Coordinates of C-alpha atoms and ligand atoms in Angstrom, one line a residue:
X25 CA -3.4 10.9 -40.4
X26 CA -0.6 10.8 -43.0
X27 CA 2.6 9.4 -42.1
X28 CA 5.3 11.9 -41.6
X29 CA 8.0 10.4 -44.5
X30 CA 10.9 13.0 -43.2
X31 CA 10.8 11.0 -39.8
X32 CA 12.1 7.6 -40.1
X33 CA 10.1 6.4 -37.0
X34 CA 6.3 7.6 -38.4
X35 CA 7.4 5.4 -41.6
X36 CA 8.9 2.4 -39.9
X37 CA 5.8 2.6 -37.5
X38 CA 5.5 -1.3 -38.2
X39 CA 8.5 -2.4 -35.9
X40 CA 10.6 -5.5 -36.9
X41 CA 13.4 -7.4 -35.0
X42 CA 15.4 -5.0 -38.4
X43 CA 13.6 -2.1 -38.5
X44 CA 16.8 -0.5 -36.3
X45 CA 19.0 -0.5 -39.4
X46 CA 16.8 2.6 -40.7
X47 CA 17.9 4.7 -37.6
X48 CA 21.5 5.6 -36.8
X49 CA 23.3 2.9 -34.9
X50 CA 26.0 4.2 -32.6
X51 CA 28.9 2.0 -31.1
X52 CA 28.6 -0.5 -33.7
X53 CA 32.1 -2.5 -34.5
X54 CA 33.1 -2.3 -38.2
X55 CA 33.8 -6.0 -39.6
X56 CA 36.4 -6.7 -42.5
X57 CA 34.1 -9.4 -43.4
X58 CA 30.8 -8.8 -43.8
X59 CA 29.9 -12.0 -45.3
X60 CA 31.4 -14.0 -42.1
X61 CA 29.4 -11.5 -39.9
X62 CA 26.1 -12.5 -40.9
X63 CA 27.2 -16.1 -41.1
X64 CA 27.7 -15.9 -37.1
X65 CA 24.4 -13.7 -36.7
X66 CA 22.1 -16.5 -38.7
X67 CA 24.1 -19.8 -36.3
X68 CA 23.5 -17.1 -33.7
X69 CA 19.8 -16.9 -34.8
X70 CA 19.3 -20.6 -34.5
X71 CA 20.4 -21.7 -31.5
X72 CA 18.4 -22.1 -28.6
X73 CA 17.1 -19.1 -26.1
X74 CA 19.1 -18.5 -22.5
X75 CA 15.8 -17.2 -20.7
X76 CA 11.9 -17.6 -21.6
X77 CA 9.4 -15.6 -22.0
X78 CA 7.0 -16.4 -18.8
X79 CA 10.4 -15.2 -16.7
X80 CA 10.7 -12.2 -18.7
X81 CA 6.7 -11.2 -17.7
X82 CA 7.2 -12.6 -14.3
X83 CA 10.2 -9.7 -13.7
X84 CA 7.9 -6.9 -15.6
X85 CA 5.7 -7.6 -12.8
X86 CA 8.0 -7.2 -10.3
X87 CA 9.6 -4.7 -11.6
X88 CA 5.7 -2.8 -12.0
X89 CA 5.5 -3.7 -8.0
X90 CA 9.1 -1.7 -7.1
X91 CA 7.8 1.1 -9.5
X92 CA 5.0 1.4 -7.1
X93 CA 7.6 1.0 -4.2
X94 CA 7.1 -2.3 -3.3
X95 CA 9.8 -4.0 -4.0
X96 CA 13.4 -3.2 -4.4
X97 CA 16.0 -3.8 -6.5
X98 CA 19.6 -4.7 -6.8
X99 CA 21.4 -4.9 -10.1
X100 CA 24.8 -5.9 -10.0
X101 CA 28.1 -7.4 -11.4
X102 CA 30.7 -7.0 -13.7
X103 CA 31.9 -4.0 -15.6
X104 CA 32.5 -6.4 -18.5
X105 CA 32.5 -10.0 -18.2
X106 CA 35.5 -11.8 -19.6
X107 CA 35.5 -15.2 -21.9
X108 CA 38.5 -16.5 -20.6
X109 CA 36.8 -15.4 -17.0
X110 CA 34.1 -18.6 -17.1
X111 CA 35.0 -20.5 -14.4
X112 CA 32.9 -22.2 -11.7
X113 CA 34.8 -20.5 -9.6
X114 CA 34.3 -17.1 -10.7
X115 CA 30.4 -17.9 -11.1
X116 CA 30.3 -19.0 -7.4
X117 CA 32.0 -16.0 -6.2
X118 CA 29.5 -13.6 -8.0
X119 CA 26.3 -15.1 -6.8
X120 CA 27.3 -15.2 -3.3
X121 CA 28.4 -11.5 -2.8
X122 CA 25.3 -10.7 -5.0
X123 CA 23.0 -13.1 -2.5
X124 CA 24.8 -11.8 0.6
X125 CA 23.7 -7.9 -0.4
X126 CA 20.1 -8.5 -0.9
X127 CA 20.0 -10.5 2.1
X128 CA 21.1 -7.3 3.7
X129 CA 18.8 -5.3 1.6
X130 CA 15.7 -7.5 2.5
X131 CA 16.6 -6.5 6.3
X132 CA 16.8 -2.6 5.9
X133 CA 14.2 -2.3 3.3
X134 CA 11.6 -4.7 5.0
X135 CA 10.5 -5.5 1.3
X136 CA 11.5 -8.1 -1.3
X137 CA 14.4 -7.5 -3.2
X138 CA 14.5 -8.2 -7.0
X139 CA 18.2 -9.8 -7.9
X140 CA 19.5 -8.7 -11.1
X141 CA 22.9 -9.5 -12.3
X142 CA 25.1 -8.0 -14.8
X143 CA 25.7 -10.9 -15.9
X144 CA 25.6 -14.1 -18.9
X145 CA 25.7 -11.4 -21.7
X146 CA 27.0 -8.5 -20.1
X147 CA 30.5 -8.7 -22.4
X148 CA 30.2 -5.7 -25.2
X149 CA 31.1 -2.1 -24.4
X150 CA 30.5 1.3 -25.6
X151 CA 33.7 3.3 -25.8
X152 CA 34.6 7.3 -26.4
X153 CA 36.8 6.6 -29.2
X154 CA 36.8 4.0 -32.5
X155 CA 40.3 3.8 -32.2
X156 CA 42.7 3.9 -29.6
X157 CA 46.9 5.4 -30.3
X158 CA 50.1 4.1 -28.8
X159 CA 53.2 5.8 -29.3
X160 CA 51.9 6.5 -32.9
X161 CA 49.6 3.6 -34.0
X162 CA 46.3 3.6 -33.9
X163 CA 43.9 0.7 -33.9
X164 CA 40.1 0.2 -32.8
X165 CA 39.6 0.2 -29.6
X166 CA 38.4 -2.8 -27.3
X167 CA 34.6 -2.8 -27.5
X168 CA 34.9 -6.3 -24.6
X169 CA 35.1 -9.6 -25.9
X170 CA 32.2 -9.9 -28.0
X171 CA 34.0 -8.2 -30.5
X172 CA 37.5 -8.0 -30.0
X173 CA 40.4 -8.6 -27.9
X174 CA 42.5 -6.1 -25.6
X175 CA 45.5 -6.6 -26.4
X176 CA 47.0 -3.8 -29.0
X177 CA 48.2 -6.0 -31.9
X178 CA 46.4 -5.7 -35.2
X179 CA 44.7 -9.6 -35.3
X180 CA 43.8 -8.4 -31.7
X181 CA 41.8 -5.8 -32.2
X182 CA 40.0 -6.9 -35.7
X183 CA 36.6 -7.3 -34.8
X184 CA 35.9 -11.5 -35.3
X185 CA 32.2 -12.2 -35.8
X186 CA 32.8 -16.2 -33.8
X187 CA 33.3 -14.0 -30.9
X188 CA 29.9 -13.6 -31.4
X189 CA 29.2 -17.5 -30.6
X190 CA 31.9 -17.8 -28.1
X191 CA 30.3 -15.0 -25.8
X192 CA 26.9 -16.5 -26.1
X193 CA 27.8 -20.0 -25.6
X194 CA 29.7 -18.4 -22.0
X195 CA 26.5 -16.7 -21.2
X196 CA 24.4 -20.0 -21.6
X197 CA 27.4 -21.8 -19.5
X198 CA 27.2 -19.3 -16.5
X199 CA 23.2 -19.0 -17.0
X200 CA 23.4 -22.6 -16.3
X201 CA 25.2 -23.1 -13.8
X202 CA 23.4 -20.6 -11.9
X203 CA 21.0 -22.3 -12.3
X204 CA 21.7 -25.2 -11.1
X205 CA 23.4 -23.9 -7.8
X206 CA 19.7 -22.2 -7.1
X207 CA 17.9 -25.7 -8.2
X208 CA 20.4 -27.1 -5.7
X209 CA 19.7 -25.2 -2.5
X210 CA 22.9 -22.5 -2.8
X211 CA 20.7 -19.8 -2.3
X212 CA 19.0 -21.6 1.0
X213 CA 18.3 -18.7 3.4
X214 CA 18.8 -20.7 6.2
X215 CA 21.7 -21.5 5.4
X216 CA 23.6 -18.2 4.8
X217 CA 27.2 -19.6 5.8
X218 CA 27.4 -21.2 2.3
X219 CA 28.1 -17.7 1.0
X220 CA 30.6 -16.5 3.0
X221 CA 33.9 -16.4 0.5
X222 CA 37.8 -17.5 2.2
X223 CA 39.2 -14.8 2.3
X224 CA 36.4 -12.8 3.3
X225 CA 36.8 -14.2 7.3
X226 CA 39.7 -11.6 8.0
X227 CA 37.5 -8.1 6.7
X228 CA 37.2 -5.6 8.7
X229 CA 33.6 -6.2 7.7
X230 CA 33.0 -9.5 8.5
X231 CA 31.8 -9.1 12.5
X232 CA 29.0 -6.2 11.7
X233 CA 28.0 -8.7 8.4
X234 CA 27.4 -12.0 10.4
X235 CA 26.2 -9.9 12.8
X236 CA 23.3 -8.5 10.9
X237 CA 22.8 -12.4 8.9
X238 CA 22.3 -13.6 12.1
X239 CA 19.5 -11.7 13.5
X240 CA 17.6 -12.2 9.5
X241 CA 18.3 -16.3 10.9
X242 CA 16.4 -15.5 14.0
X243 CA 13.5 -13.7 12.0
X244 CA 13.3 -16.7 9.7
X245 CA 13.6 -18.9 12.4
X246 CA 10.8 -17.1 14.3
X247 CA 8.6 -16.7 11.3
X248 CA 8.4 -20.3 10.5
X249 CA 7.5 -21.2 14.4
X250 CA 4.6 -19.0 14.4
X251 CA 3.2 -20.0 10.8
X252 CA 4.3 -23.1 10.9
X253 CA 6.1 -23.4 7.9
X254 CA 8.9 -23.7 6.2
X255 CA 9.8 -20.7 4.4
X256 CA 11.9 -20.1 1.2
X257 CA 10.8 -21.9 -2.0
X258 CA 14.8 -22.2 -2.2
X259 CA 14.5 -23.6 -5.8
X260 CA 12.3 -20.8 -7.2
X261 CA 14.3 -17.9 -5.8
X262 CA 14.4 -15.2 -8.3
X263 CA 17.4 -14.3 -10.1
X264 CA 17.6 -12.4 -13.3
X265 CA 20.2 -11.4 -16.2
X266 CA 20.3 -8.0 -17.6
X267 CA 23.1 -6.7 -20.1
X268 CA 23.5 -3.8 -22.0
X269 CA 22.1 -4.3 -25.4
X270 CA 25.0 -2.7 -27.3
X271 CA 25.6 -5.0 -30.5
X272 CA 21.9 -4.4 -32.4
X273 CA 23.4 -7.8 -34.7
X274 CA 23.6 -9.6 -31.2
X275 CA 20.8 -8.7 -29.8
X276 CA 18.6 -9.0 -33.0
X277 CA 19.5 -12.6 -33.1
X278 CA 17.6 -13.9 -29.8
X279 CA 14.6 -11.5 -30.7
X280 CA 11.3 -13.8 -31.2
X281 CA 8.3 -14.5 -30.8
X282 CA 6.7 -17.0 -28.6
X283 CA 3.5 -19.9 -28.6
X284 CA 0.7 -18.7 -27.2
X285 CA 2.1 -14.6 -26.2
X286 CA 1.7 -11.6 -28.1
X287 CA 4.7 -9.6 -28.8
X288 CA 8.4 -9.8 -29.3
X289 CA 10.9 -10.7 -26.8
X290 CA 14.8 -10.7 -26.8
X291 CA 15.2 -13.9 -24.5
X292 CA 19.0 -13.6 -24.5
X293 CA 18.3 -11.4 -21.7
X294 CA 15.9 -10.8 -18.9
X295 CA 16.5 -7.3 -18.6
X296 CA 18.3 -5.4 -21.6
X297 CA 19.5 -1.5 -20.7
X298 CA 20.5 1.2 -22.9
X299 CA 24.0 3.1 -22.4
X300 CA 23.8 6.6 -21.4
X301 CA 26.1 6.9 -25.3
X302 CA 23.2 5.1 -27.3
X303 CA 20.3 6.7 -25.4
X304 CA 18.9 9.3 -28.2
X305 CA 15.6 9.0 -29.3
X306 CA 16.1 9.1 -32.2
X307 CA 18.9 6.3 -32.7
X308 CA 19.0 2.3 -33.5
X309 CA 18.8 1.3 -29.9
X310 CA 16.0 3.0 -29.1
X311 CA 13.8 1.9 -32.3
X312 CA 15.2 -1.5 -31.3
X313 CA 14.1 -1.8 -27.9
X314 CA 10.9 0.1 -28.2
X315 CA 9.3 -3.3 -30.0
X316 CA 10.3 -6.0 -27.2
X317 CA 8.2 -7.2 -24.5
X318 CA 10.9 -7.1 -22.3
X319 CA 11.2 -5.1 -19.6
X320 CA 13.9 -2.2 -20.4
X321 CA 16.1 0.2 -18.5
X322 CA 18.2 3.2 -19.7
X323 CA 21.5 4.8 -18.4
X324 CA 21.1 9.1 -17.7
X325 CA 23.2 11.2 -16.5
X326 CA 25.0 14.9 -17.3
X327 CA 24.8 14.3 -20.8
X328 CA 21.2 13.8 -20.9
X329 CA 18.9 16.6 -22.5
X330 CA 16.0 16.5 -20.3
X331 CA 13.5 17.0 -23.8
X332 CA 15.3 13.7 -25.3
X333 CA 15.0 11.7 -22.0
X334 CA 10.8 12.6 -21.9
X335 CA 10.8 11.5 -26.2
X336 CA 12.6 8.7 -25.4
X337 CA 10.1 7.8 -22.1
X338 CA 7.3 8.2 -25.0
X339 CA 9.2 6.2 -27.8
X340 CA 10.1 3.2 -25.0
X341 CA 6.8 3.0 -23.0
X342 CA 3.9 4.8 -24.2
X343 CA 1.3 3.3 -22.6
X344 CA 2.9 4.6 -19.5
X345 CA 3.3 1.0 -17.7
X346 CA 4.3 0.8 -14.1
X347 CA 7.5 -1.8 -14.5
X348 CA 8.0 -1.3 -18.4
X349 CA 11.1 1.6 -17.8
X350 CA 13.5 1.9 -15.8
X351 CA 15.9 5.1 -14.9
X352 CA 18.9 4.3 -14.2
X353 CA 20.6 7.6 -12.9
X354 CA 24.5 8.2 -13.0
X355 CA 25.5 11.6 -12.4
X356 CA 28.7 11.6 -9.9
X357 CA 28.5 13.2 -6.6
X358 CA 29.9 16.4 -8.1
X359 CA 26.5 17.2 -10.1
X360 CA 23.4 14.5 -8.9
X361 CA 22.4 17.6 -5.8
X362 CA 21.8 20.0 -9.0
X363 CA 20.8 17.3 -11.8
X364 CA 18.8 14.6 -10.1
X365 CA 15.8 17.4 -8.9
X366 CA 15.4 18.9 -12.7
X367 CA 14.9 15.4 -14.0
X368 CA 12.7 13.7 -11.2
X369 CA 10.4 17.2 -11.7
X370 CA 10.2 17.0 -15.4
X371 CA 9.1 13.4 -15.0
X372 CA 7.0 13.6 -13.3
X373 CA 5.2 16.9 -14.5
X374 CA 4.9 14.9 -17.8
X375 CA 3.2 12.2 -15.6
X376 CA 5.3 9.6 -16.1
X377 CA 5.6 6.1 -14.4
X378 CA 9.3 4.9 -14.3
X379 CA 11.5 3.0 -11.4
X380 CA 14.6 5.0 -10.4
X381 CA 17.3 3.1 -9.5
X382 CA 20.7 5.0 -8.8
X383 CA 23.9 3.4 -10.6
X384 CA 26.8 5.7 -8.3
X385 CA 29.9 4.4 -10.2
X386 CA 29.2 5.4 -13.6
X387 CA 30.0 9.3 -12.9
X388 CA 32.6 9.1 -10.4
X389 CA 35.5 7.6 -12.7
X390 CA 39.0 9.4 -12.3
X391 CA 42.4 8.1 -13.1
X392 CA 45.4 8.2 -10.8
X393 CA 48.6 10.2 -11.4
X394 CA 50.2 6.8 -12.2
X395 CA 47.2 5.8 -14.7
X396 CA 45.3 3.8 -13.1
X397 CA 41.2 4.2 -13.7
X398 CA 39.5 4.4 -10.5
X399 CA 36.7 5.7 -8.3
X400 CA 36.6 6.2 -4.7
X401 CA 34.5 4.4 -2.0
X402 CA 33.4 8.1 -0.3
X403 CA 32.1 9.3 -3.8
X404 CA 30.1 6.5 -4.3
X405 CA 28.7 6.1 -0.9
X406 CA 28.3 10.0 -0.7
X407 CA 26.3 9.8 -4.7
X408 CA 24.1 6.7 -2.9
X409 CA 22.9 8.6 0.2
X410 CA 22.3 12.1 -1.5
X411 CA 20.5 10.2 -4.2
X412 CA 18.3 9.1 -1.5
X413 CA 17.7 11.6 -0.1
X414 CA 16.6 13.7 -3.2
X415 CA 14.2 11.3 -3.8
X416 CA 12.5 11.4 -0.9
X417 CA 12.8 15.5 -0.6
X418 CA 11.0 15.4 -3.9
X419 CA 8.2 13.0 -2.8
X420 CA 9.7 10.1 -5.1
X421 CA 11.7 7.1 -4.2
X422 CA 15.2 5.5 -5.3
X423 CA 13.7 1.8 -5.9
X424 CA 17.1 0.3 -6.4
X425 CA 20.9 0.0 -6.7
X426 CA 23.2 -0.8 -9.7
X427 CA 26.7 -1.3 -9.2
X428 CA 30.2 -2.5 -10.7
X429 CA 31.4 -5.3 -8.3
X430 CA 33.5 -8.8 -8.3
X431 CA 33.0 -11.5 -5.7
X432 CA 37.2 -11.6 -6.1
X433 CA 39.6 -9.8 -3.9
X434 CA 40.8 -6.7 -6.3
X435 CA 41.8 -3.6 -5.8
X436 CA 40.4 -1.2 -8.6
X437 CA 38.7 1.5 -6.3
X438 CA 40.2 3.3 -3.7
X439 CA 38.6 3.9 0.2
X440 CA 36.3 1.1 2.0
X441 CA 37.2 -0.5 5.2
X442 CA 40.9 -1.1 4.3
X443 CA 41.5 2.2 3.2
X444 CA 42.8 1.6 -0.3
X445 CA 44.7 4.0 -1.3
X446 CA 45.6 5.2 -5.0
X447 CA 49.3 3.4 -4.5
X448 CA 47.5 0.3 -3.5
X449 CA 45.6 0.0 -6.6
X450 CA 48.4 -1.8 -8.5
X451 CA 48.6 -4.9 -5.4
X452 CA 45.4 -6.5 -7.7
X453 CA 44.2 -4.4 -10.5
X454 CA 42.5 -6.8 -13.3
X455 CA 39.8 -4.7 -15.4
X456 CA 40.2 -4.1 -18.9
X457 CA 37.4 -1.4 -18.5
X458 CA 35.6 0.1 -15.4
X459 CA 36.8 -0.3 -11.6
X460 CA 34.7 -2.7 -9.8
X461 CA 33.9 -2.5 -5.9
X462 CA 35.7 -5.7 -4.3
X463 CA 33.8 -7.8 -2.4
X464 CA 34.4 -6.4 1.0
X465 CA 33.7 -2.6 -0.2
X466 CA 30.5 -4.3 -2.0
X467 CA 29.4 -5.6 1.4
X468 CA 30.0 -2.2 2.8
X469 CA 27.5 -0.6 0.3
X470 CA 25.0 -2.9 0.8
X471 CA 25.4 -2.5 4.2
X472 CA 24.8 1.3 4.0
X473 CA 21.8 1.0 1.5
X474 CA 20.3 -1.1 4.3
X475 CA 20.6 1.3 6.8
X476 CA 19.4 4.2 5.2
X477 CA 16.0 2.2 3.4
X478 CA 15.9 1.2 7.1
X479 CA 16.2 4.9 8.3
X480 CA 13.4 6.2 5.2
X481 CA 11.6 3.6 6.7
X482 CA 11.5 4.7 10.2
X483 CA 10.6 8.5 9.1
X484 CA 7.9 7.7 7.0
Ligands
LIG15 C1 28.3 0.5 -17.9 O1 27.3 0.3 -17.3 O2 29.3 -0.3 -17.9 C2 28.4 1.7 -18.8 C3 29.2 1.8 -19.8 O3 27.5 2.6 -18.3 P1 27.1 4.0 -18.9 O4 26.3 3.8 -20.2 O5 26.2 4.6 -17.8 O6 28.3 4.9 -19.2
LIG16 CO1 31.1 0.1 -16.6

C-alpha cells in the first residue's frame, strides 16, 4: 500500500528518538539561545541513565497483571517537584506517606499494590497560557523548574537550557537516595513505625491508621508462622518513577536503546504520561511516545473527544497489550457520573485493553475569593468513590489511584479531618502550581480507597 504523504505519521512510519519534530509539539518553552539549548540536550544525551531497562519490563508486567485486575496501583506525589526542594528530608517524607497508603491499599484490596511516584523527573509543566500579565507586563509563564523560574522578573522567567542538567542531576539525587533507603530496610514491613512522620502523632487520623497497620502486623506475623518464613524481600520492594513527559528535547535525551532488547526505551523514567493538553493524536507527544518500550499512561478528561482518545489508543498501543496504556481519568465530580460511562463504553466496544486509574484532583481545581488555588477534600473523595462505582456498574474496574500529595504539613486543599477551611489555606500554602493533599488528608484517602476495594471485594 502507498504511503499516505498528506499524513505526517504514514510518512514518518519509521519512528526515531526525532521523528516528533515532524508533528506539532505543544507546551514547548521558546529558548533565546538555541545554540546553548542543544548544547545542554547533547551533555544531557551523554550522561548516564536514572532507571534500566529490565525495571522498565518488570513494571509493564505488572502493570499487564492490574490491567487484568490483579494488582493495583498507586501513583503519587508532587504537583511539581522543586530544585531547591532536594532535601533528604523532603525525600524521606515522600516515601513514607507514599509507603504508609499502599500498606493500607494492600489491606483493602487483598492484592499487591504497584508504587509509583511522581517523582525524580516530575519538574516541567504544561500551562494555559505562554505568558502570564501583572499590572501590565507580560512575561512567559512558569513551565516548573526545568525551564524557568517563578518569580516575575525578566532573567526569571527566560527559559535557561542548564536547568535542563540541574533538574536531572536532582532526579538522579532523589532516585538515589531512594534507593538506598529501600536497599537499607526503610521500606521493612515489619517494621511500619519507621514511617510514621512527627508531627503526624497528634492527627485526628492517627488512632484509625495504627489501628489498621497493626492488624497488617498480625497478618504478617501469622503468615510467616504458618509458612515458616520470613516474608518481604525488603530490598527488592518495588518502587517506580513516572513523570509527565512534557519537554520532547528532555525526554529525547535519555531515549536509547539497550544490549541484548529490542526496542527503544526512555530510562529517565519508568513510567512517562501524557497531559490531558498534549494528548492529540495527532501531535509531538504522541508520535514520541508511541516508539518507546516503556510502559505509557495518558491524562483524559472533559476535553477529550472520545474519536481522538480511541486514535490515540491505536497510535500508542496497537497490538492491544494488557499493561502497555494506561487511562488516567480526571473529570471532577461535577461531570465523571455523565462522562466516565460514554468513555468506558466506547472502549471497550472498540475492544480495547487499557488500566483505568482515576486521578480526582485534576478536575476539581477552584480558587478562593482571596486567590488562593485550591480543591476540596469532599470533591475528591466524592470523584474517587463515584468513579468506583461506575466502573463496577459498567462491568470494568478502577485499577488504581493518582494523586497530588506532600509528605509535609501544608495547607493547599480545604476539608479532611481538620476541617480546613478556605481562610486556613494561607497558615502553610507553598505550591507554585497545583494544591497537594497534606499528609494527613492523604492518609484519609488512602484510608477510603481501602475500604471501598475492601467493600467491591466483599460484593463480588
Ligand atoms: C498534572 O498531573 O499535574 C497535570 C497537569 O495534569 P493534567 O494533564 O491532567 O491537567
Ligand atoms: Co498538577
Amino acid at each position: 500500500m502507498l504511503a499516505d504523504l498528506d499524513n505526517p505519521r504514514e510518512e514518518a512510519r519509521a519512528w526515531s528518538p526525532s521523528s516528533w519534530k515532524n508533528f506539532p509539539a505543544l507546551q514547548q518553552p521558546r529558548y533565546l539561545d538555541p545554540a546553548a539549548l542543544e548544547g545542554a540536550l547533547v551533555e544531557l544525551a551523554e550522561l548516564p541513565p536514572l532507571v534500566t531497562s529490565w525495571e522498565i519490563v518488570a513494571l509493564q508486567e505488572q502493570l499487564a497483571d492490574a490491567a487484568l485486575g490483579r494488582r493495583f496501583v498507586l501513583q503519587a506525589g508532587d504537583c511539581a517537584e522543586r530544585i531547591s526542594e532536594c532535601s533528604s528530608q523532603r525525600i524521606t517524607n515522600k516515601l513514607k506517606i507514599l509507603l504508609q497508603m499502599s500498606l493500607l491499599l494492600v489491606q483493602g484490596a487483598a492484592c499487591p499494590v504497584i508504587r509509583i511516584g511522581r517523582f525524580a523527573g516530575q519538574y516541567a509543566k504544561p500551562r494555559s497560557s505562554d505568558d502570564e500579565e501583572r499590572n501590565g507586563v507580560r512575561l512567559p509563564s512558569y513551565r516548573g523548574d526545568l525551564i524557568n523560574h517563578p518569580e516575575f522578573t525578566p532573567q526569571a522567567r527566560a527559559a535557561d537550557p542548564q536547568l535542563l542538567i540541574a533538574g536531572y542531576e536532582r532526579a538522579a539525587l532523589t532516585l538515589n537516595y531512594i534507593r538506598a533507603l529501600i536497599k537499607g530496610g526503610f521500606a521493612d514491613l515489619h517494621h511500619p513505625e519507621y514511617w510514621d512522620l512527627d508531627w503526624a502523632q497528634s492527627s485526628p487520623m492517627a488512632g484509625q491508621y495504627h489501628h489498621r497497620i497493626a492488624s497488617v502486623k498480625d497478618s504478617l506475623r501469622f503468615m510467616e508462622n504458618i509458612l515458616g518464613i520470613r516474608a518481604g524481600d525488603t530490598d527488592r520492594i518495588d518502587f517506580y518513577t513516572s513523570h509527565e513527559a512534557l519537554h520532547l528535547g528532555y525526554e529525547q535525551a535519555q531515549t536509547r536503546r539497550v544490549p541484548r532488547r529490542a526496542g527503544w526505551f526512555n530510562l529517565a523514567t519508568h513510567f512517562p504520561w501524557i497531559g490531558i493538553r498534549t494528548s492529540s493524536p495527532d501531535g509531538a507527544h504522541a508520535e514520541y511516545m508511541r516508539g518507546i518500550d516503556n510502559p505509557l499512561a495518558v491524562k483524559v478528561g472533559v476535553p477529550t473527544k472520545l474519536d481522538d482518545l480511541l486514535r490515540l489508543i491505536d497510535v500508542l498501543n496497537p497490538h492491544n497489550r494488557p499493561g502497555r496504556l494506561t487511562l488516567i481519568h480526571r473529570f471532577g465530580v461535577e461531570h465523571v457520573d455523565k462522562a466516565l460511562p460514554k468513555m468506558i463504553d466506547a472502549v471497550r466496544r472498540e475492544g480495547k485493553i487499557v488500566l483505568w486509574v482515576c486521578d480526582p484532583m485534576h478536575g476539581n481545581t477552584r480558587t478562593t475569593s482571596n486567590g488562593y488555588k485550591t480543591r476540596s477534600f469532599d470533591d475528591i473523595e466524592s470523584e474517587l468513590r463515584a468513579s468506583f462505582d461506575i466502573h463496577h456498574g459498567c462491568g470494568s474496574r478502577l485499577g488504581g489511584v493518582h494523586i497530588e500529595l506532600t509528605g509535609e504539613n501544608v495547607t493547599e486543599c480545604t476539608g479532611g479531618a481538620r476541617g480546613l477551611s478556605d481562610e486556613d489555606l494561607s497558615q502553610a500554602y507553598e505550591t507554585e502550581v497545583d494544591p497537594r493533599l497534606n499528609y494527613e488528608q492523604a492518609l484519609e484517602i488512602a484510608m477510603m480507597v481501602a475500604s471501598k476495594l475492601a467493600s467491591i471485594r466483599e460484593e463480588a
